[in-house]
Coordinates of C-alpha atoms and ligand atoms in Angstrom, one line a residue:
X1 CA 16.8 -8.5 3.0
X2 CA 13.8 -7.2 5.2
X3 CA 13.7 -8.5 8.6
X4 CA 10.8 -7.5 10.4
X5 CA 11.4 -8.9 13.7
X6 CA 14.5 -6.6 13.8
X7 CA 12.4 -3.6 13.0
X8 CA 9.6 -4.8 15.7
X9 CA 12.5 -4.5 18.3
X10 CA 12.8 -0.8 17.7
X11 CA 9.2 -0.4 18.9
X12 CA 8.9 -0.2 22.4
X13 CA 5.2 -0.4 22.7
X14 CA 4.9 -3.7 20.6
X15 CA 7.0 -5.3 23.4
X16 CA 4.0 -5.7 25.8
X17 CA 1.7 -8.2 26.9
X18 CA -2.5 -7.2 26.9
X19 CA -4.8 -9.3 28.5
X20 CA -1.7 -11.8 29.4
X21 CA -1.3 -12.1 25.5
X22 CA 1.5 -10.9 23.5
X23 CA -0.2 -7.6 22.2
X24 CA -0.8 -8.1 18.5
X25 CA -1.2 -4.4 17.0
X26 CA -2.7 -4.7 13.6
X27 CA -5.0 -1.2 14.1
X28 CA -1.9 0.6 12.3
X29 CA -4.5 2.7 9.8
X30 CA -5.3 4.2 12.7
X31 CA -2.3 5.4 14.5
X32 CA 1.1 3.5 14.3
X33 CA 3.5 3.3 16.7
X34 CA 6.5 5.0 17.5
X35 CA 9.8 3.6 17.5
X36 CA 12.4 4.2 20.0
X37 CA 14.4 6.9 17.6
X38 CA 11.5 9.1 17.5
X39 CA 10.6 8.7 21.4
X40 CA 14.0 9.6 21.9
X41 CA 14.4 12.6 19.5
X42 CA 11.9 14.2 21.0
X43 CA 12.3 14.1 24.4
X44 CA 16.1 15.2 23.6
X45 CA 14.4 18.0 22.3
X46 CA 12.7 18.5 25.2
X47 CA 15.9 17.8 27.9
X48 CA 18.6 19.6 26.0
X49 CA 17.0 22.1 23.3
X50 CA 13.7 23.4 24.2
X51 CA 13.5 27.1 22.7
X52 CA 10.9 28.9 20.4
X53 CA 12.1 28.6 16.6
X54 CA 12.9 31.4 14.0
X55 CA 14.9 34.6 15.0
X56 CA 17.4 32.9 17.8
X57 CA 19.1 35.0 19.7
X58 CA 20.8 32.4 22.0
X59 CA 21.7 28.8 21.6
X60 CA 19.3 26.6 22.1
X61 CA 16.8 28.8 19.9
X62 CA 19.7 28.3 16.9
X63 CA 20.0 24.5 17.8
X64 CA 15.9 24.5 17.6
X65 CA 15.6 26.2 14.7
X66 CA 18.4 24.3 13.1
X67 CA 16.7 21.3 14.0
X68 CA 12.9 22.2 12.6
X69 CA 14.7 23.6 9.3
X70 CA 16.7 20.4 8.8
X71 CA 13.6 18.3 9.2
X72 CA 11.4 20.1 6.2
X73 CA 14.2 19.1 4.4
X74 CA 14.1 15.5 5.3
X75 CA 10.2 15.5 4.7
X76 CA 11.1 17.5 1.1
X77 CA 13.5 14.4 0.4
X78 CA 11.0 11.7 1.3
X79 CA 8.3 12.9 -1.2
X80 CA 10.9 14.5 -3.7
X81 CA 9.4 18.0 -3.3
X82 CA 11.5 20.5 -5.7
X83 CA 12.1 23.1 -2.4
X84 CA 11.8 23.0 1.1
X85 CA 9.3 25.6 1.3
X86 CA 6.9 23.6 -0.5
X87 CA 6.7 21.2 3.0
X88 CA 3.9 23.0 5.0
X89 CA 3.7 21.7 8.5
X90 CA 0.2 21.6 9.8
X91 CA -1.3 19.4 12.5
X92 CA -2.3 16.4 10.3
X93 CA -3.9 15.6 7.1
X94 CA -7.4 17.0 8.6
X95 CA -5.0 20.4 9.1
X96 CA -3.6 20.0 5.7
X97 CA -7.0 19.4 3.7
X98 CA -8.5 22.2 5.6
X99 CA -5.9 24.4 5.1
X100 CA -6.5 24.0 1.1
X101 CA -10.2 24.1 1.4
X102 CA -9.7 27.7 3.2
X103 CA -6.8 29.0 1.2
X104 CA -6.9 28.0 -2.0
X105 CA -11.2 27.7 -1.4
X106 CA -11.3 31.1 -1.0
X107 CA -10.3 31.8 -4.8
X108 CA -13.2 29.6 -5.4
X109 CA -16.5 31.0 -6.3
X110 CA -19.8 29.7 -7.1
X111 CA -20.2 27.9 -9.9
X112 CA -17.3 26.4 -9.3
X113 CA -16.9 22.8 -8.8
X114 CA -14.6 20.5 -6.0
X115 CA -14.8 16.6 -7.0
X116 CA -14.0 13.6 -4.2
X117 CA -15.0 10.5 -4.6
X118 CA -17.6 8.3 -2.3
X119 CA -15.0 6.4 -0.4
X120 CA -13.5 10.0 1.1
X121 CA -12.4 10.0 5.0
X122 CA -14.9 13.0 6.5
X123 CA -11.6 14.7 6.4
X124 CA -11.8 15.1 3.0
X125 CA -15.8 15.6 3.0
X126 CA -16.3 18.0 5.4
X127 CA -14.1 21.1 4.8
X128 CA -15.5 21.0 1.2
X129 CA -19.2 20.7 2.1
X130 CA -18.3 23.7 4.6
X131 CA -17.0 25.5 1.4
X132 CA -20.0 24.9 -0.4
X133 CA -22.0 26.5 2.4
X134 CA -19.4 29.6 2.3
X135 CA -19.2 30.1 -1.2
X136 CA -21.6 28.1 -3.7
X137 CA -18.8 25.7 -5.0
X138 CA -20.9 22.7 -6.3
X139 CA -19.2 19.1 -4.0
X140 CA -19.2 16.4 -7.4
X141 CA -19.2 13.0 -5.7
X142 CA -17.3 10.8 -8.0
X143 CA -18.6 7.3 -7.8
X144 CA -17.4 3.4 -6.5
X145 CA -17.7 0.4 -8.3
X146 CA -18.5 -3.5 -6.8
X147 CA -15.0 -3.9 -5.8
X148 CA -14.6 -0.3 -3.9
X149 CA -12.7 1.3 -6.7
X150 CA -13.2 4.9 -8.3
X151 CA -15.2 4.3 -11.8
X152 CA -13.2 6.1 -13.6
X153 CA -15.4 6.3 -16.8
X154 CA -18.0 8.1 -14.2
X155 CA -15.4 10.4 -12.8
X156 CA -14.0 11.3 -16.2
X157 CA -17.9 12.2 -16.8
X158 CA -17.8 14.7 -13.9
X159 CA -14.7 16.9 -14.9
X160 CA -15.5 19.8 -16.8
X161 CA -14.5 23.6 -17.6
X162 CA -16.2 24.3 -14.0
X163 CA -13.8 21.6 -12.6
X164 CA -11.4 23.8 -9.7
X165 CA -9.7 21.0 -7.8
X166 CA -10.5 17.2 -7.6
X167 CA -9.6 15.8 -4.2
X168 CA -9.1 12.0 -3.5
X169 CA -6.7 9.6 -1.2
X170 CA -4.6 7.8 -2.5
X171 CA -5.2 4.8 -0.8
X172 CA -8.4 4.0 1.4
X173 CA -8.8 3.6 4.9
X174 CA -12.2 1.6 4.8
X175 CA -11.4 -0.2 2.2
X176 CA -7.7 -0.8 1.8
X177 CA -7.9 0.6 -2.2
X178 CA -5.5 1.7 -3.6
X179 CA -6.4 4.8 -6.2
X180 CA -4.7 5.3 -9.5
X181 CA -3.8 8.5 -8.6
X182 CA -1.4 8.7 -11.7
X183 CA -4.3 8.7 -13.5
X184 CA -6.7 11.0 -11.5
X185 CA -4.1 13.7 -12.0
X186 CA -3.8 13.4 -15.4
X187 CA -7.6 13.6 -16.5
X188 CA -7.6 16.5 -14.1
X189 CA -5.0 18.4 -15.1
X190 CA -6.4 17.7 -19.1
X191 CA -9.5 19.5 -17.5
X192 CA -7.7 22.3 -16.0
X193 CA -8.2 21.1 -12.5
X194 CA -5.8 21.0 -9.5
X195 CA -5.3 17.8 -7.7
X196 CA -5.1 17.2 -3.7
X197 CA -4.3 13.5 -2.9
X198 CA -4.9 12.7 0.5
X199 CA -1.9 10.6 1.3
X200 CA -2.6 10.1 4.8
X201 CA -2.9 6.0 4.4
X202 CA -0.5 6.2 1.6
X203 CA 2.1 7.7 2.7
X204 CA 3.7 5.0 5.0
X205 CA 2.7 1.9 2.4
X206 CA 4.0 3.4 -1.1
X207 CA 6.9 5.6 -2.4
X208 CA 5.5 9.0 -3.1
X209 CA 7.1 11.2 -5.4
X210 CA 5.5 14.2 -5.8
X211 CA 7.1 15.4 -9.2
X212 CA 6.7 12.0 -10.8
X213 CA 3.2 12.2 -9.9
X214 CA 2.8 16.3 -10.8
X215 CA 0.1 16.4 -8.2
X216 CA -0.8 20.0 -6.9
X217 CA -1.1 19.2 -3.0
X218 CA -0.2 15.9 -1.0
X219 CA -1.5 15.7 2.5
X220 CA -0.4 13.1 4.9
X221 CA -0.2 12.5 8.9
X222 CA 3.0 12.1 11.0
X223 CA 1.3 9.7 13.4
X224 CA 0.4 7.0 10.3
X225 CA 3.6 6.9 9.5
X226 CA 5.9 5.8 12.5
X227 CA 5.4 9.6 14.0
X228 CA 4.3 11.8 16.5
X229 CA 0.5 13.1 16.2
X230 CA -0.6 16.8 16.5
X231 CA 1.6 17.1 13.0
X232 CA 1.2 16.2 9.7
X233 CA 2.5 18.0 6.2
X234 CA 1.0 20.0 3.0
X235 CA 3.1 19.6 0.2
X236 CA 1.6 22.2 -2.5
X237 CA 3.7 23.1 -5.7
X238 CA 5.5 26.6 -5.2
X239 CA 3.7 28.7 -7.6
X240 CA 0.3 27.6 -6.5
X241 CA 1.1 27.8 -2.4
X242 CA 2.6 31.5 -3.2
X243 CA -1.1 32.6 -5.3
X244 CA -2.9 31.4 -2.5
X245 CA -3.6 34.1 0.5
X246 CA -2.9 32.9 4.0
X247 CA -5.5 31.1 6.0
X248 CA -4.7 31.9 9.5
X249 CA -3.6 35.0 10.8
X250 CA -0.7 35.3 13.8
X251 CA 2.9 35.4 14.9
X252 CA 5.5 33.5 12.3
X253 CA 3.0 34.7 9.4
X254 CA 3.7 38.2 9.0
X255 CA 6.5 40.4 7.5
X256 CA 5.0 43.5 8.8
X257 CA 2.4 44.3 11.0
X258 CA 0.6 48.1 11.5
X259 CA -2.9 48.9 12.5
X260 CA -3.2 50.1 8.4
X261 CA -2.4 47.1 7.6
X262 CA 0.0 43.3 7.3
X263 CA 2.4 42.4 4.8
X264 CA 3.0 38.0 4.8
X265 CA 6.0 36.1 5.0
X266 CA 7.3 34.5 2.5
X267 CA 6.7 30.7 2.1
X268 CA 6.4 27.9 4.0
X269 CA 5.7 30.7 6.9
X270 CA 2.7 32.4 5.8
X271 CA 0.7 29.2 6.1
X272 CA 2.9 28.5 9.9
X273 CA 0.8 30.9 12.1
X274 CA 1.8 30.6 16.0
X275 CA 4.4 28.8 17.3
X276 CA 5.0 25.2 15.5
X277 CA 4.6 21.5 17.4
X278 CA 8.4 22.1 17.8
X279 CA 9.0 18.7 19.0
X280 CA 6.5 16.7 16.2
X281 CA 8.5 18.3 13.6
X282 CA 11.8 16.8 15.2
X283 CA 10.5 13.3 15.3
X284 CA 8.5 13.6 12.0
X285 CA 11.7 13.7 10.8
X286 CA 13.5 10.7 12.5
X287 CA 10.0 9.0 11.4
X288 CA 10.4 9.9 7.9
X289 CA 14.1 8.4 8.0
X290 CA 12.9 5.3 9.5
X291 CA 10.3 4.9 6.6
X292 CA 13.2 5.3 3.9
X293 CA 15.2 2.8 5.8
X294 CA 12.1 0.5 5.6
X295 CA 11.2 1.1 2.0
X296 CA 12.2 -3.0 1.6
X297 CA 8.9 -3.4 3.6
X298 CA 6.8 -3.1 0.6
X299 CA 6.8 -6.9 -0.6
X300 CA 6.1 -8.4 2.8
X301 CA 3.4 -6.0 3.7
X302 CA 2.1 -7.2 0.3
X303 CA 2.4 -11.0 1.4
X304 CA 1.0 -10.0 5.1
X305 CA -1.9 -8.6 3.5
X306 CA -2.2 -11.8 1.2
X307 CA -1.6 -13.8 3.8
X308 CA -4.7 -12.0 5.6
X309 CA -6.9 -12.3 2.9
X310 CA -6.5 -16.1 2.4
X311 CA -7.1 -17.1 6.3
X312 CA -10.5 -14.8 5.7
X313 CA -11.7 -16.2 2.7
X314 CA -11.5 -19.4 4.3
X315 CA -14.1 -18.7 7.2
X316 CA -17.7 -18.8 5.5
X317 CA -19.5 -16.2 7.5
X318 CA -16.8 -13.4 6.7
X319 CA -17.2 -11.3 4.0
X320 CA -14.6 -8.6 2.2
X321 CA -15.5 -5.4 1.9
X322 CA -13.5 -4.0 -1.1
X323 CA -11.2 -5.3 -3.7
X324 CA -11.1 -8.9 -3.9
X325 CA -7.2 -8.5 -3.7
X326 CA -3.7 -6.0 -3.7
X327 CA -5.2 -4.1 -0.7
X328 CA -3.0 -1.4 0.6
X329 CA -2.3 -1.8 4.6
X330 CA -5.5 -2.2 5.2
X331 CA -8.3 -5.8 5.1
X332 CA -11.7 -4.5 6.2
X333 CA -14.9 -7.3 6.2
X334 CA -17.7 -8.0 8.2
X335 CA -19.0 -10.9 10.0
X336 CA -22.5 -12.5 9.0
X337 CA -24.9 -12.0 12.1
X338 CA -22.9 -10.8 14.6
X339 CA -21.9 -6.9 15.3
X340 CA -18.8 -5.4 13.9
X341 CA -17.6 -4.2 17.7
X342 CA -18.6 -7.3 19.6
X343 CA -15.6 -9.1 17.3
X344 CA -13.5 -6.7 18.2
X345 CA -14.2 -6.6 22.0
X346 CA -13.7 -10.0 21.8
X347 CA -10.5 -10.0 19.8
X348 CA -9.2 -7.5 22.2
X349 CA -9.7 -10.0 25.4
X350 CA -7.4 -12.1 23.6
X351 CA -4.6 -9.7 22.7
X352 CA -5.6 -8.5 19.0
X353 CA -6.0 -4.5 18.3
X354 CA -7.8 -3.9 15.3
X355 CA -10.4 -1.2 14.5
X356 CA -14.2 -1.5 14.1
X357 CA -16.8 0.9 13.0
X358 CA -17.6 2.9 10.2
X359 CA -13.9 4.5 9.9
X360 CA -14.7 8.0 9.8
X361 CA -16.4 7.3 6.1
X362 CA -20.3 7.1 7.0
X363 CA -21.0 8.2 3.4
X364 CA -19.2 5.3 2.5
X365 CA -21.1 3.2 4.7
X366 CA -23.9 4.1 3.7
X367 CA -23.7 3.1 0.3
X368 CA -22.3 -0.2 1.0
X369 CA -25.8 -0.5 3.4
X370 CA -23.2 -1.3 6.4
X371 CA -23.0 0.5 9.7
X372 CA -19.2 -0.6 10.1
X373 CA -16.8 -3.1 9.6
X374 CA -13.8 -4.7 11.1
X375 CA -10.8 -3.8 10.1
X376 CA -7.1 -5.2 10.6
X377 CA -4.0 -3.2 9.3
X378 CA -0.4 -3.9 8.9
X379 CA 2.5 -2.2 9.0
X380 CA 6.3 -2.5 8.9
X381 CA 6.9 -4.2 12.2
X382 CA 3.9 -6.7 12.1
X383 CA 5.1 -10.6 10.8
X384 CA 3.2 -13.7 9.6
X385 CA 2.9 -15.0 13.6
X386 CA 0.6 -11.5 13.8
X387 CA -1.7 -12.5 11.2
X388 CA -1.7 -16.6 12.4
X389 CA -2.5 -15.5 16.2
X390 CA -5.3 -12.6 14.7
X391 CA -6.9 -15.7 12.6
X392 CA -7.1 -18.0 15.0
X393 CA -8.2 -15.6 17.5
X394 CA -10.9 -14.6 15.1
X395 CA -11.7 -18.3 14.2
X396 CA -12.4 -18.9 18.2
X397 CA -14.6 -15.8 18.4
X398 CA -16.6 -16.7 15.8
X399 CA -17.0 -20.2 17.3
X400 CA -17.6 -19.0 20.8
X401 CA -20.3 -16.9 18.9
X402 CA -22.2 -19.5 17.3
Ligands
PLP1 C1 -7.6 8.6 4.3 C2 -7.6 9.5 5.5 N1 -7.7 10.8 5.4 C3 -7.6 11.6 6.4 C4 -7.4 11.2 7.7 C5 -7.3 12.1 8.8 O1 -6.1 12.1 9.4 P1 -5.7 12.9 10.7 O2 -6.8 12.5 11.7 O3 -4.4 12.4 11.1 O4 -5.8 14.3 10.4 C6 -7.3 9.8 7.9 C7 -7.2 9.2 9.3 O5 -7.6 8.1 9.6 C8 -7.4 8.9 6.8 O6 -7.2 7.6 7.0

């Protein structure tokens, strides 16, 4: 049986009071917080072990390294990646997708074609609109429907023989969708197309298994997912990570280095250039073992985010933006006549974090005519009492508003 008021007590941060309320945290797309076994993994780290990785030649460089090694192997168990060297630590899915857009771009030429679809983070817009720039790829845009899904009849339109990669999330931040990825990949692959899913919301809210799903590259965030920020993960299938040259050049990279020339290391370190985020890695991995133990989560984030949806659709000048229903983590909506960031200054005064604004999507925005939106997201820890205080909160905003 879940019990999400023993998982809230791991979380130190949730224990506080803001504005002399009990802090209600429901801004989890952005940043989650930490619970105490990753606070206190890494500042272990830091008291007992602190030593550069790779090549130890004393003890605590063995007991680092030993550490850093064991936890690509956790994060290779939690998305079911065939080796260990297929987990590429970066600094966060903005590292991961830009890793691909430089690596794996750079076999790219023009011509060529990258499709995302319109409700991408500017994560997964920018680096490829800077590839286009660099190398004439053509960016395919693959269209939303009414209810903030991909069409998939117009995205099947776009693949083609030109088709290189097709890169989508799996579930959106703005929007709370959740993409048939399943799907995506398939079509793709049927066009001869790689697939990066941007599983940076995804990761924390749905079982990944990256063999299941056969996609090319996953990307995700530690800090979305119960860990540390400044890390994050590229899982890329062997055989396509080892084609691809390296991006960045330094220390960890190389096998051999003369002034004629370098010679790379093998995988995962020829994409691991400079010394790592020693101590991210080490709580990624107590973060990825708290997710597993959590995995019984799943059916009451479903009913938080159902229980969410029902007190909104009850107050008459809110509006949903996205699916009607079976969001993922995330309920984003707007308020008739009154500005998205006023509600949530006024939320905050009484205790409630959420997010407003256009969520790092303004082509998204855009389209929907909106300069932003609210947005209130869930994670493990949060319970039925969250979403009560958050709509009654809202409910005497939006009278003290009108
Ligand atoms: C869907 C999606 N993609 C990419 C990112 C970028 O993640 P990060 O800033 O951790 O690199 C985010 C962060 O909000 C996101 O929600």
């Amino acid at each position: 049986m879940f019990d999400a008021s023993q998982i809230r007590a791991l979380f130190p941060a949730l224990q506080q009071q803001v504005n002399q309320r009990k802090l209600v945290y429901l801004d989890n797309a952005a940043t989650t917080q930490k619970p105490e076994s990753v606070i206190h993994a890494m500042a272990e780290y830091y008291r007992y072990d602190n030593a550069n990785v790779h090549r130890a030649s004393h003890a605590l460089s063995a007991r680092a390294t030993r550490q850093f090694e064991a936890s690509r192997e956790v994060i290779q168990r939690l998305v079911n990646a065939k080796f260990p060297q297929e987990i590429i630590w970066t600094q966060g899915t903005t590292g991961a997708i830009n890793l691909v857009a430089n690596s794996y771009g750079s076999l790219l030429e023009a011509g060529d074609e990258v499709i995302i679809s319109a409700m991408e983070h500017h994560a997964n817009i920018v680096p490829w609109q800077l590839l286009a720039e660099r190398s004439g790829i053509k960016l395919q845009i693959a269209p939303i429907n009414g209810h903030g899904q991909i069409d998939m009849s117009a995205f099947s339109a776009l693949l083609n023989e030109n088709t290189r990669l097709v890169s989508v999330c799996h579930v959106s931040n703005a929007l709370g969708t959740l993409n048939p990825i399943a799907e995506i990949i398939a079509l793709s692959h049927q066009a001869g197309a790689k697939v990066l899913i941007d599983g940076a919301q995804g990761i924390a809210h749905c079982d990944v298994d990256v063999q299941q799903l056969d996609c090319d590259f996953y990307a995700f965030s530690g800090h979305k997912m119960y860990g540390p920020t400044g890390i994050g993960v590229l899982y890329g299938k062997q055989a396509l990570l080892d084609a691809m040259p390296p991006w960045q050049g330094g220390g960890e990279m190389i096998k051999h280095v003369s002034f004629n020339g370098t010679s790379f290391n093998r995988l995962p370190f020829k994409f691991e250039a400079g010394t790592p985020n020693i101590s991210a890695v080490i709580g990624l991995a107590q973060a990825a073992e708290f997710l597993q133990q959590t995995r019984a989560s799943r059916e009451h984030e479903a009913q938080l985010v159902a229980q969410l949806l029902e007190g909104l659709h009850a107050m008459e000048q809110v509006s949903i933006i996205g699916p009607t229903k079976g969001q993922i983590g995330s309920v984003s909506f707007t308020v008739t006549g009154e500005h998205h960031s006023d509600i949530a200054t006024l939320l905050d005064e009484q205790g409630i974090a959420v997010r407003a604004g256009h969520h790092c999507a303004q082509p998204l925005m855009a389209q929907l005519g909106l300069k932003g939106t609210i947005r209130a997201s869930i994670a493990a820890y949060n319970n039925s009492a969250d979403i009560d205080n958050f709509l009654i909160a809202l409910k005497h905003t939006l009278a003290l508003l009108s």
